[in-house]
Structures are given as structure tokens and as C-alpha cells.
């Protein structure tokens, strides 16, 4: 049965903070961030956006190209949710005018839940092959100011349409996954920033990759050489290099694989960590920027969510895939972002909603199609803007 990713599109807000500017403020050599961590910029969330608006904006252009009545599920993956009970997907369901006969659910397991959502969507589509499922991954990575994690912030959303006979990536049957209860990164309900044991989390990530790869290789009888391109969860872009080193012990193979990965890293190095969306941003960048025709090539994908759950799986790029990309829209989105000053970065960082549910109106900043307008009687209010997204 052929099931997988039919369309992919991403969104990130129209504001970024440069890692060079952060380095100046933190009195750190800029190369530590730009080379050591591999980040050039990080997208910053303005006051009138959240995971709902980012998710809706990511899916908006994609939905203009499909028959919405076939969408029977919206699965929303995030660890930056806006409510303890209601799925943020329901706000998106309304904003995008999705069919009434469509299930909506929210998933959580750190950065991994996007991958589980993809799996769940594939399961639903396999039961009714005429149907499609929309997976939306959206997150805001926030750490304490002046912490080591600060340079690895970011935000964004990726929307994936899952169907049978997919136009982009047909997912292989083999996949390897593991779970273990560790405290490498977490965010208690009372905090707006994550707590992380950074070096430990990086070690756990690499051990998980190693273990998942061994299991995947055993199941599929494939070697790293049989995988044409790798995509990884990228908490910071240099992680790609560390991950590839695990898989390719020979220095020359490693170097040539690193060069091959370049097109896949372009979005992540300017957006920063987008948690659930990060792996799929790597995939989107590879599809959008690869100079070669990728049709028929096998992509290996490694998903890691702290805490932790990890999975390695793969898929085959489909013939004609390049006719179904949103690369021009994505390029415009990034090219039109505004560089924030340090004072503006702090202003956005500290912006907070009243916690007593009192009526509040968010100032207008977004350039997206949907905005988070404010709160009234503890209810979040969303609205459409006049901005064109396609
Ligand atoms: P740090 O202590 O600031 O950095 O933490 P460092 O001192 O280790 O330096 C970083 C690298 O820059 C090092 O290279 C330095 O040598 C190099 P490495 O040893 O790694 O090869 N460096 C330089 N390079 C060139 N020129 C220079 C220079 N100076 C130093 N002048 C850390 C870095 C990533 C740990 C920190 O930013 C952090 O805690 N980030 C957040 C946690 C994180 O991203 N963890 C990753 C794995 S966990 C994960 O992926 C899950 C996650 O996405 C959450 C989820 O699942 O929901 C986070």
C-alpha cells in the first residue's frame, strides 16, 4: 500500500533576531553560534501570533490546492500549546474552514509528536484510502535569556498532507523506535521557558539515533550508503554534522554526506529550533533547494523528542515531486522577514497576556493570513488579515 506525504508547506513569522547580534549582547565570539552551533538567525514570535496562527498559516497555501472535503482528520502536534483541555487544532479547523466531518486532536511528546501524528495519519488513511489527513506541527522554542539554550530558540510550523498515492514521499514499511524516561529537557506547566541539560540532551539524542539506526538497519537490511539523503530533528543546525558522524565513521564519506546535506539545512539555520516542525523543515528545505532531481531516491528521517521518544524511518521521493512544492512562497517568506534590534527582541520576548482572562487586544505585527487578536473572558480570539499568503 502506497501512503505518505502528498504536500508539504511551512510558515515562520516575519521577524528574526540575528545570532551575530545575540553574540554581541552576550559577549560571546559570533563563531560560537554561527559555526559551533550552526545558526545564523532565529525566527521570533510577535505578540499577535502563536502555534494556532503559525499552524493555520502553514496549511493555508497547501489547502488552496486540494479538495478539503477529503480531509477526515486534522492532527496537531505541539509542545507550545495554548490550552490544557481544548485542542489548538480546533481553532485551526475553524480558521481553515475544514469540513465538519473531520476529526481533530492534539498530540504531545516534545519534538517527537509530529512523527507520531504522521504515523497516526497514515493509519487513518490506510483504513479509507480515498481520505486524506492534515498533520500540522507548530512550536515556539523558548529558553531563559542569558542561558546556553538562548541561541537555539526559534519558531515555525510545517503542514503535511497525508494521502494514498502521495505526490512527494512514499513512506517505507520499516521503522525503528524507542522510548525511555529521561530528564534531558522538559517544561513544567508553570513555566514559559524550557529547562534543559544541554550537553546531556545532545548525548542522549545521539545514543537514540545510534540505537534506532541499528534496529532500522536490521529490519530493512540497508546500510547508511543505501540512504541517499538524511533528514534529522535539528535543535540547532550543527546537530546534523554530529548525527552524520554517528552514521559515517569514514572521514571521506562523512564529508561528502555533509556537503550533500547543505540544501536541507537552509531553512533550519535561519528559523532556529521549531521543535515538532524541525525534522519536517529539514525535509522541506531538501525538497525545495536540491539542485538534483531527487525522484526515486530514499530519504532517511530521524525524529527525536526529549524525555525521550525517537524513531528512524524512511521513504522514497516520487516522480514529478518538484511540481508540487511551495519553494517560491517559502523563499519569499524568509526574504521578507524583518531583522529585530536587541530592544525589539526583548520586547517580543517579554510580551505576555494577562493571566486573569481580562479583555486584551494584541498589537498588529503579523504578515500572515491569520492573527491572534486578543483575549476576551478567557477566550482566545483569532481573525483573518488582509495579507496575501500565496
Ligand atoms: P554551550 O555550552 O553554550 O556551548 O551549549 P558549547 O560550549 O558546548 O559550544 C558549542 C559548540 O561551539 C562546541 O562545539 C564548541 O567547541 C563550539 P562541539 O563541542 O559541540 O563540537 N565553539 C566554537 N566554534 C567555533 N568558534 C568558536 C567557538 N566557541 C565554541 N569561537 C548547547 C550548547 C547546544 C548544549 C546549548 O545551546 C543548549 O543547551 N541548547 C538547548 C538544548 C538542545 O538543543 N539540545 C539538543 C538535543 S535535545 C533535542 O534535540 C530536543 C529539543 O529539540 C527539545 C524537544 O525535544 O522538544 C531540544
XYZ file of N, CA, C and O and ligand atoms in Angstrom, residues 28-33 35-37 79 109-112 143 147-152 184-185 196-203 205 233-236 238-239 241-242 273 275-276 304-307, ligand 1:
246
model
N 30.030 37.011 23.418
C 30.499 35.683 23.011
C 31.036 35.850 21.601
O 30.538 36.693 20.842
N 32.053 35.083 21.219
C 32.531 35.134 19.827
C 31.407 34.663 18.895
O 30.843 33.571 19.122
N 31.093 35.451 17.861
C 29.954 35.115 16.986
C 30.092 33.704 16.411
O 29.094 33.000 16.209
N 31.341 33.286 16.167
C 31.539 31.961 15.539
C 31.054 30.823 16.421
O 30.767 29.738 15.939
N 31.000 31.070 17.719
C 30.461 30.004 18.587
C 29.026 29.658 18.146
O 28.654 28.493 18.080
N 28.265 30.706 17.835
C 26.875 30.463 17.411
C 26.787 30.069 15.934
O 26.081 29.134 15.575
N 29.163 28.976 13.812
C 29.875 27.755 13.405
C 29.638 26.631 14.428
O 29.179 25.547 14.087
N 29.907 26.916 15.712
C 29.819 25.881 16.758
C 28.414 25.315 16.888
O 28.235 24.110 17.108
N 27.413 26.192 16.788
C 26.020 25.738 16.902
C 25.370 25.675 15.517
O 24.420 24.928 15.289
N 4.305 21.292 21.421
C 4.612 21.298 22.853
C 4.515 22.734 23.382
O 5.027 23.047 24.444
N 4.516 14.965 22.691
C 5.681 14.269 23.244
C 6.902 15.008 22.700
O 7.543 14.569 21.749
N 7.132 16.193 23.301
C 8.254 17.042 22.893
C 8.323 17.097 21.352
O 7.284 17.156 20.697
N 9.539 17.053 20.790
C 9.651 17.244 19.335
C 9.211 16.023 18.539
O 9.169 16.055 17.310
N 8.924 14.904 19.229
C 8.590 13.669 18.508
C 7.156 13.633 17.998
O 6.837 12.906 17.056
N 13.916 29.672 25.617
C 14.769 29.372 26.767
C 14.972 30.671 27.548
O 14.646 31.766 27.061
N 20.819 32.160 28.940
C 21.141 30.736 29.153
C 21.844 30.195 27.913
O 21.806 30.817 26.840
N 22.450 28.986 28.039
C 23.124 28.376 26.879
C 22.109 28.062 25.777
O 22.428 28.088 24.594
N 20.880 27.790 26.163
C 19.855 27.439 25.175
C 19.374 28.634 24.364
O 18.766 28.451 23.296
N 19.630 29.856 24.845
C 19.048 31.046 24.189
C 19.363 31.089 22.681
O 18.516 31.473 21.877
N 20.586 30.679 22.327
C 20.994 30.744 20.916
C 20.278 29.687 20.063
O 20.401 29.696 18.836
N 19.565 28.779 20.717
C 18.880 27.712 19.955
C 17.354 27.895 19.993
O 16.615 26.919 19.912
N 16.140 15.135 30.137
C 17.158 15.903 29.402
C 16.630 17.298 29.059
O 17.397 18.250 28.927
N 15.320 17.411 28.925
C 14.683 18.671 28.534
C 13.218 18.532 28.900
O 12.601 17.520 28.598
N 16.678 22.614 30.532
C 17.417 21.645 29.710
C 18.805 21.393 30.272
O 19.455 22.300 30.786
N 19.217 20.131 30.200
C 20.601 19.772 30.489
C 21.223 19.578 29.102
O 21.190 18.483 28.531
N 21.735 20.694 28.545
C 22.067 20.765 27.120
C 23.012 19.693 26.622
O 22.726 18.985 25.652
N 24.154 19.517 27.304
C 25.155 18.549 26.816
C 24.613 17.125 26.947
O 24.795 16.287 26.070
N 23.944 16.877 28.066
C 23.355 15.550 28.289
C 22.310 15.254 27.207
O 22.278 14.171 26.627
N 21.473 16.285 26.889
C 20.415 16.062 25.892
C 21.031 15.706 24.537
O 20.510 14.867 23.799
N 22.148 16.341 24.226
C 22.805 16.061 22.941
C 23.340 14.626 22.919
O 23.221 13.924 21.912
N 23.889 14.200 24.067
C 24.398 12.811 24.142
C 23.255 11.809 24.013
O 23.353 10.825 23.282
N 20.376 12.240 22.545
C 19.913 12.293 21.146
C 20.774 11.360 20.285
O 20.265 10.538 19.515
N 15.924 15.585 13.133
C 15.420 16.637 14.016
C 16.618 17.546 14.298
O 17.679 17.071 14.709
N 16.451 18.860 14.076
C 17.596 19.774 14.223
C 17.322 20.829 15.299
O 16.806 21.900 14.995
N 17.688 20.535 16.543
C 17.506 21.528 17.620
C 18.406 22.739 17.375
O 18.116 23.837 17.829
N 19.511 22.508 16.705
C 20.406 23.541 16.176
C 21.080 22.885 14.983
O 21.239 21.658 14.950
N 23.984 22.557 13.609
C 25.222 21.757 13.677
C 24.934 20.316 14.111
O 25.765 19.422 13.940
N 23.756 20.079 14.668
C 23.386 18.722 15.089
C 23.445 17.760 13.905
O 23.710 16.572 14.078
N 25.633 17.613 11.629
C 27.006 17.127 11.498
C 27.288 16.048 12.546
O 27.851 15.006 12.232
N 26.840 16.309 13.766
C 27.065 15.328 14.839
C 26.331 14.022 14.522
O 26.842 12.932 14.770
N 15.270 26.439 16.173
C 14.540 25.237 16.569
C 13.041 25.498 16.470
O 12.547 26.511 16.957
N 11.040 22.763 17.204
C 10.625 21.550 17.906
C 9.925 20.531 16.987
O 10.593 19.915 16.177
N 8.590 20.385 17.093
C 7.904 19.338 16.314
C 8.081 19.516 14.806
O 8.028 18.556 14.045
N 13.472 12.940 16.999
C 13.819 12.811 18.424
C 13.004 13.805 19.234
O 12.933 14.990 18.883
N 12.380 13.340 20.287
C 11.666 14.233 21.207
C 12.135 13.960 22.608
O 12.027 12.825 23.106
N 12.701 14.978 23.251
C 13.279 14.810 24.581
C 12.320 14.114 25.517
O 11.107 14.212 25.398
N 12.943 13.436 26.447
C 12.129 12.842 27.504
C 12.200 11.334 27.660
O 12.025 10.871 28.767
P 27.010 25.695 25.185
O 27.514 25.273 26.500
O 26.636 27.120 25.046
O 28.003 25.533 24.025
O 25.802 24.723 24.822
P 29.461 24.816 23.931
O 30.415 25.471 24.845
O 29.309 23.336 24.003
O 29.776 25.238 22.447
C 29.002 24.774 21.387
C 29.936 24.381 20.252
O 30.539 25.577 19.748
C 31.087 23.478 20.701
O 31.338 22.580 19.639
C 32.251 24.436 20.803
O 33.527 23.823 20.626
C 31.937 25.390 19.658
P 31.204 20.988 19.876
O 31.963 20.635 21.093
O 29.714 20.756 20.077
O 31.713 20.406 18.591
N 32.578 26.712 19.788
C 33.120 27.366 18.729
N 33.203 27.045 17.415
C 33.794 27.955 16.580
N 34.328 29.144 17.011
C 34.244 29.498 18.315
C 33.617 28.585 19.228
N 33.371 28.617 20.562
C 32.742 27.454 20.880
N 34.753 30.658 18.701
C 24.041 23.632 23.666
C 25.387 24.310 23.527
C 23.590 23.098 22.321
C 24.187 22.457 24.652
C 23.030 24.688 24.198
O 22.795 25.652 23.220
C 21.699 24.091 24.651
O 21.555 23.688 25.802
N 20.668 24.077 23.734
C 19.323 23.567 24.048
C 19.297 22.063 24.154
C 19.465 21.346 22.842
O 19.318 21.929 21.782
N 19.735 20.025 22.909
C 19.882 19.222 21.715
C 19.476 17.766 21.904
S 17.882 17.602 22.692
C 16.743 17.854 21.409
O 17.085 17.872 20.281
C 15.301 18.085 21.808
C 14.820 19.511 21.794
O 14.624 19.951 20.461
C 13.524 19.631 22.605
C 12.381 18.685 22.304
O 12.511 17.519 22.020
O 11.253 19.179 22.465
C 15.808 20.468 22.415
